[in-house]
PDB file of C-alpha atoms in Angstrom:
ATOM      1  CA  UNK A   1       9.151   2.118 -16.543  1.00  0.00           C
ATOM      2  CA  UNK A   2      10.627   2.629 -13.034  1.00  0.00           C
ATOM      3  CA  UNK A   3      10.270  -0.692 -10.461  1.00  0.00           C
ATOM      4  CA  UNK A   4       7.986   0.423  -7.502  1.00  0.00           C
ATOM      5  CA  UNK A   5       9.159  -1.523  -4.014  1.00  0.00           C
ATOM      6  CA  UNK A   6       6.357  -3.173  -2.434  1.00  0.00           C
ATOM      7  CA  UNK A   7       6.788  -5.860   0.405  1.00  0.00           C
ATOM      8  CA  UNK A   8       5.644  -9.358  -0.327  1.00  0.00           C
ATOM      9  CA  UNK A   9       2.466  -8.985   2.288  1.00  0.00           C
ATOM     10  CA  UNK A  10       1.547  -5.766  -0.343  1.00  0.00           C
ATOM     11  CA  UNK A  11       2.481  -7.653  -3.155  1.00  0.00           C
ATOM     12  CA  UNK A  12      -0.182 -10.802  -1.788  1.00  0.00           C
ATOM     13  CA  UNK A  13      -2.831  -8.638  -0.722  1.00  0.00           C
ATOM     14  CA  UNK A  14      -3.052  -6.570  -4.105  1.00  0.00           C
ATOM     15  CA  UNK A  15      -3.115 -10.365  -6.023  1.00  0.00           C
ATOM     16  CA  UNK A  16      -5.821 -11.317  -3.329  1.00  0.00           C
ATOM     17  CA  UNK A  17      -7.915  -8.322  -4.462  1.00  0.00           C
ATOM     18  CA  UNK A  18      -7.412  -8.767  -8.109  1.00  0.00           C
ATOM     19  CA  UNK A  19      -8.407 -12.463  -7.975  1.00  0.00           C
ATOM     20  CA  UNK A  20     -11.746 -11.072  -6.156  1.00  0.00           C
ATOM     21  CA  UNK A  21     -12.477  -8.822  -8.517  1.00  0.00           C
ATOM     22  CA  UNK A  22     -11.578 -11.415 -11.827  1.00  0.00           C
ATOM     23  CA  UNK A  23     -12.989 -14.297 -10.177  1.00  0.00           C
ATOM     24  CA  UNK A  24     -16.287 -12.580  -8.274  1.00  0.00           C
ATOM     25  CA  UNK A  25     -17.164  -8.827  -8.627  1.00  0.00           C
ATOM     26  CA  UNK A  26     -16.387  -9.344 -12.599  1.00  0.00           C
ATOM     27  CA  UNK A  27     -19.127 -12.067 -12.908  1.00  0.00           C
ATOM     28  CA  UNK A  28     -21.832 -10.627 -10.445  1.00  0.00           C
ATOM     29  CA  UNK A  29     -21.178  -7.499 -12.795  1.00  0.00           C
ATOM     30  CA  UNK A  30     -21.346  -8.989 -15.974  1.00  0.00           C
ATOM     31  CA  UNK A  31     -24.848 -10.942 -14.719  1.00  0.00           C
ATOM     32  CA  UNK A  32     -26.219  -7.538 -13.436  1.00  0.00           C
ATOM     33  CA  UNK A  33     -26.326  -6.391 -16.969  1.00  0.00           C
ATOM     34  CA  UNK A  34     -27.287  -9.203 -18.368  1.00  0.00           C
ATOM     35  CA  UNK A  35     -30.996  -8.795 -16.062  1.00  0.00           C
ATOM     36  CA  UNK A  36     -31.100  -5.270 -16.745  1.00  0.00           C
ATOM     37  CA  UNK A  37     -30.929  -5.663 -20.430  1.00  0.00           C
ATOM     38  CA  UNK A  38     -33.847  -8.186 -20.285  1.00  0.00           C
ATOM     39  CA  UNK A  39     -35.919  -5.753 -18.690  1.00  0.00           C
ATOM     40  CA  UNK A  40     -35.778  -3.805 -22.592  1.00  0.00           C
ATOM     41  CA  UNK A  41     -35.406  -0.059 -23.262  1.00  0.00           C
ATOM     42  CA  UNK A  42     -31.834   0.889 -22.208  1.00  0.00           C
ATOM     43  CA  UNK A  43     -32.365   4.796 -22.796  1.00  0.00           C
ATOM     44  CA  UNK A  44     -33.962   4.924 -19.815  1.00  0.00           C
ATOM     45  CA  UNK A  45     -33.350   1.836 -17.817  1.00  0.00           C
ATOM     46  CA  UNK A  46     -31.226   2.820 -14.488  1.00  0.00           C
ATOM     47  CA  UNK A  47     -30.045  -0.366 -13.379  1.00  0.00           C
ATOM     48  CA  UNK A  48     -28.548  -0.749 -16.647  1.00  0.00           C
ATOM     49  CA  UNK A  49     -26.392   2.573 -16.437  1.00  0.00           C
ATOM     50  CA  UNK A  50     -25.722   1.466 -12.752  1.00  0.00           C
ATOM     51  CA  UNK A  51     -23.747  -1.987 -13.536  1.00  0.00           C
ATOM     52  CA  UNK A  52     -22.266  -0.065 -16.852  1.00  0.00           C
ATOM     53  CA  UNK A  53     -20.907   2.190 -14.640  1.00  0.00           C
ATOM     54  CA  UNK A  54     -20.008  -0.494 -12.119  1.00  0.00           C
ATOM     55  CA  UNK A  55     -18.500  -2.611 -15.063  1.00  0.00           C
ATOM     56  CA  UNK A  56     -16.467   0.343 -15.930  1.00  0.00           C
ATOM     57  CA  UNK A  57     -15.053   0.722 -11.897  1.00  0.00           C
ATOM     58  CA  UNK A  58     -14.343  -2.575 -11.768  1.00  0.00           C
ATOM     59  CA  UNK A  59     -12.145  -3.223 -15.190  1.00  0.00           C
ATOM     60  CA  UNK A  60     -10.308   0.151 -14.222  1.00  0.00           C
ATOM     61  CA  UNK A  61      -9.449  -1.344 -10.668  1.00  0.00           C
ATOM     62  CA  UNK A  62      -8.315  -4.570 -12.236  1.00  0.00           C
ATOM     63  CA  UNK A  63      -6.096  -2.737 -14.687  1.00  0.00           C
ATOM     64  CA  UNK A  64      -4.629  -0.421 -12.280  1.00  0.00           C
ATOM     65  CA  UNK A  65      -3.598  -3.476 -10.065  1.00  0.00           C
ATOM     66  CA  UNK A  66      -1.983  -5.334 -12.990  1.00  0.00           C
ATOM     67  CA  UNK A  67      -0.114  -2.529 -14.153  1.00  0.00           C
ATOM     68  CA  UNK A  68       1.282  -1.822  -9.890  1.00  0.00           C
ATOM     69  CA  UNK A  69       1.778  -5.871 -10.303  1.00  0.00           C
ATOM     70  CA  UNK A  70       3.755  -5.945 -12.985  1.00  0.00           C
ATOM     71  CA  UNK A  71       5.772  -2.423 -11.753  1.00  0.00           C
ATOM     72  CA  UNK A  72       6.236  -4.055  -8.719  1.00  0.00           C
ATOM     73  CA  UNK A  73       9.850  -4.787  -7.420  1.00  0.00           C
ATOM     74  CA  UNK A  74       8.629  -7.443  -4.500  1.00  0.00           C
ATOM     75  CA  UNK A  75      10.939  -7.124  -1.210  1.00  0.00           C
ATOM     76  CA  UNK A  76      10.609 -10.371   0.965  1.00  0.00           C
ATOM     77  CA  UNK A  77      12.070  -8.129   4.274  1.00  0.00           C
ATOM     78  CA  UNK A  78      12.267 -11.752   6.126  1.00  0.00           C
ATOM     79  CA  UNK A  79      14.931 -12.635   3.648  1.00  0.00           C
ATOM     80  CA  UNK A  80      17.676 -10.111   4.226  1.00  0.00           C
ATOM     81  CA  UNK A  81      19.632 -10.807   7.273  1.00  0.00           C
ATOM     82  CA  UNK A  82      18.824  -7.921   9.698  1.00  0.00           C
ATOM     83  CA  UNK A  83      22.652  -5.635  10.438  1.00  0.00           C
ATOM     84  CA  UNK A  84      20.609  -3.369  12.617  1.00  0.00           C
ATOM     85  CA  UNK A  85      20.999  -0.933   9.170  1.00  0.00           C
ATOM     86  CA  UNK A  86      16.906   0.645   8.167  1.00  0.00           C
ATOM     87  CA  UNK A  87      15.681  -0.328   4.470  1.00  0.00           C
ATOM     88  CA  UNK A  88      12.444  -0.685   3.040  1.00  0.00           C
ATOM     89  CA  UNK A  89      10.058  -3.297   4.551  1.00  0.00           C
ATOM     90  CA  UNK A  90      12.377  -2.877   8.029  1.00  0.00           C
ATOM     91  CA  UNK A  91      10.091  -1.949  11.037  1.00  0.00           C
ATOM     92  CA  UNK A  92      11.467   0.560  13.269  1.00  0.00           C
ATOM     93  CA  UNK A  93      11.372   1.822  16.628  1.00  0.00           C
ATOM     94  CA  UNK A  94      11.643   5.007  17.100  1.00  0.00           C
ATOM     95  CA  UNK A  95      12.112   7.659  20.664  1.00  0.00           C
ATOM     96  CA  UNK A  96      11.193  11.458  20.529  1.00  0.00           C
ATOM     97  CA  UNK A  97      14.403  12.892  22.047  1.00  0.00           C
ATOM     98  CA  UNK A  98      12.297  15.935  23.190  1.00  0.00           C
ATOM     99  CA  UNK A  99       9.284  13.695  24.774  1.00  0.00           C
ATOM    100  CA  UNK A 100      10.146  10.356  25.424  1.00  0.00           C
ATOM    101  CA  UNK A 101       7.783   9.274  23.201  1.00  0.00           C
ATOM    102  CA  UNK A 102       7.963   5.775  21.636  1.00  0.00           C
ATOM    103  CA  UNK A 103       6.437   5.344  18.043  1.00  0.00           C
ATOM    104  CA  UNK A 104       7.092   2.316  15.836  1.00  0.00           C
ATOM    105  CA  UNK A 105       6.720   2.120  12.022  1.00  0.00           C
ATOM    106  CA  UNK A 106       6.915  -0.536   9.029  1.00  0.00           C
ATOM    107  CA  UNK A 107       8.399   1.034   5.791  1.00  0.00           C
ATOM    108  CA  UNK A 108       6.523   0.335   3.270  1.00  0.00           C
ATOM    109  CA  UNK A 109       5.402   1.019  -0.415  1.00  0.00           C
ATOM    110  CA  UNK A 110       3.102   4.031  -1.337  1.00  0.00           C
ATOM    111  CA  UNK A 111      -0.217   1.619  -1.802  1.00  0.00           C
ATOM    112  CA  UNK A 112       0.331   0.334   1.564  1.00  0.00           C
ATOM    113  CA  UNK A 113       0.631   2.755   3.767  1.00  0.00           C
ATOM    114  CA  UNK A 114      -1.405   3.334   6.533  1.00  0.00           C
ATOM    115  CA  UNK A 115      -0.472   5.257   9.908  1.00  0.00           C
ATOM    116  CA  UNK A 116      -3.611   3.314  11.356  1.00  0.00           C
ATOM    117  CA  UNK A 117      -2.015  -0.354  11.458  1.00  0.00           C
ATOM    118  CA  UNK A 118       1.583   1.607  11.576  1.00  0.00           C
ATOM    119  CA  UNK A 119       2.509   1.560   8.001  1.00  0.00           C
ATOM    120  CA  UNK A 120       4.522   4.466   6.771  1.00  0.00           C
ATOM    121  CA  UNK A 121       5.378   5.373   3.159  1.00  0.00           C
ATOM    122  CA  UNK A 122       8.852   4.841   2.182  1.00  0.00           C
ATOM    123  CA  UNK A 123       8.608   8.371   0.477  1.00  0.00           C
ATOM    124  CA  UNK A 124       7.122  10.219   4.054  1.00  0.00           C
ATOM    125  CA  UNK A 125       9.362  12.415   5.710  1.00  0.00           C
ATOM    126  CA  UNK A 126       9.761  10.198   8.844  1.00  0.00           C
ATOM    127  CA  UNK A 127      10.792   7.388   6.211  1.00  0.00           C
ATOM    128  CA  UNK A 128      13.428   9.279   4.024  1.00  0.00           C
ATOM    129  CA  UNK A 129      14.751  10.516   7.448  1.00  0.00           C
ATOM    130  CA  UNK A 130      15.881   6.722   9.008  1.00  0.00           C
ATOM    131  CA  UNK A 131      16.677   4.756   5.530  1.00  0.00           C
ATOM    132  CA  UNK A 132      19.887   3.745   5.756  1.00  0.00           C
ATOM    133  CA  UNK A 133      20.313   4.522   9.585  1.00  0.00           C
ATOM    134  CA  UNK A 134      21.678   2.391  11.944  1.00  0.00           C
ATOM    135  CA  UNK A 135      20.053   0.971  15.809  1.00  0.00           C
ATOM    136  CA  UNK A 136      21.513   4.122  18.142  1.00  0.00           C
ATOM    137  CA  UNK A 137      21.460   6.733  15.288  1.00  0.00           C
ATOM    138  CA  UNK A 138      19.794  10.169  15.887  1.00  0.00           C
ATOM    139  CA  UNK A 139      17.533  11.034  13.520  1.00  0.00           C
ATOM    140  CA  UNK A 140      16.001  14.888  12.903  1.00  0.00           C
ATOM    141  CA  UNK A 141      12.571  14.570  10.998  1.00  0.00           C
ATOM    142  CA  UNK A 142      11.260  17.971   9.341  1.00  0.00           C
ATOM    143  CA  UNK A 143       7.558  17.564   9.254  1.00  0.00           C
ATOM    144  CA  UNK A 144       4.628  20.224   8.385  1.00  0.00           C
ATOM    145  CA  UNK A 145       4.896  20.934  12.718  1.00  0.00           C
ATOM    146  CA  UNK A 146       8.665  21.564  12.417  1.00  0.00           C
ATOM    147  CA  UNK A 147      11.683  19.456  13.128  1.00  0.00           C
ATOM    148  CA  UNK A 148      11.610  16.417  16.104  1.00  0.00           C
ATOM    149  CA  UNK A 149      14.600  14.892  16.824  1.00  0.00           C
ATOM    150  CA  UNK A 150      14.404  10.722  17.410  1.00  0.00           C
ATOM    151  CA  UNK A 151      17.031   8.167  17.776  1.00  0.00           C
ATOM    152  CA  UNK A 152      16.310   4.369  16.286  1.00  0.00           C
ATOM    153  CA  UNK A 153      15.873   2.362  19.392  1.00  0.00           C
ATOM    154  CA  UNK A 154      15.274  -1.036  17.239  1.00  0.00           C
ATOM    155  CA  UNK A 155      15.142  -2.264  13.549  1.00  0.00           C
ATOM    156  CA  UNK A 156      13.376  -5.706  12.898  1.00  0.00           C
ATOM    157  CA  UNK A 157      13.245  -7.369   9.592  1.00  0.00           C
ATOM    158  CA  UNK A 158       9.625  -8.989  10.119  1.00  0.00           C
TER     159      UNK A 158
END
């Protein structure tokens, strides 16, 4: 199976979540249908069905994060000494040519992503544009809007 990058801060939060979910949610679960089957007939007992179905979101979530666990292909970014040269995990700053406009992003694996704290998928258009760039490269990004043009002001391994 092909190795999925994830930075070590991914890699920590996903084995956060799953030890929540093994260590908490699981027994809370496991207890909620416990008391519903005490309360007899399970044709047409609701809270029942509710924590089976709960049960069942649960032990999917934990599976899906052990299987993007063990897929994983952990990138410690603070590791690699920083040439100025964009990789995965690198956080970049970035100037619209066009509008002076000054955006920074951290590359980052698919399950991490999230434009709202600055996090950009290493497969978006903005990322496959800079990997591999250098600090005073010019960049063109094609993006649903049409092309921008930016140049790579700075690259920080942090």
């Amino acid at each position: 199976m092909q190795r999925i990058p994830m930075t070590a801060a991914g890699a920590e939060k996903l084995s956060a979540e799953l030890e929540e979910l093994k260590t908490v949610t699981r027994p809370k679960v496991i207890a909620a249908i416990a008391e519903a089957r005490a309360h007899g007939d399970l044709k047409e007992n609701g809270e029942y069905h509710a924590a089976r179905e709960q049960q069942g979101f649960v032990e999917g979530r934990i599976a899906e994060i052990e299987n993007k666990l063990s897929n994983a292909q952990v990138i410690d970014i603070k590791q690699i000494a920083n040439h100025g040269k964009v990789i995965f995990g690198a956080t970049v700053a970035l100037m619209n040519i066009e509008t002076d406009e000054e955006i920074c992003y951290q590359i980052v694996g698919e399950d991490e992503a999230d434009i709202k704290t600055g996090k950009i998928s290493v497969s978006s258009p903005i990322a496959r544009s800079v990997i591999g760039k250098q600090e005073g490269d010019s960049v063109v990004v094609k993006t649903p809007a049409g092309e921008a043009e930016y140049e790579i002001i700075k690259v920080d391994y942090i």
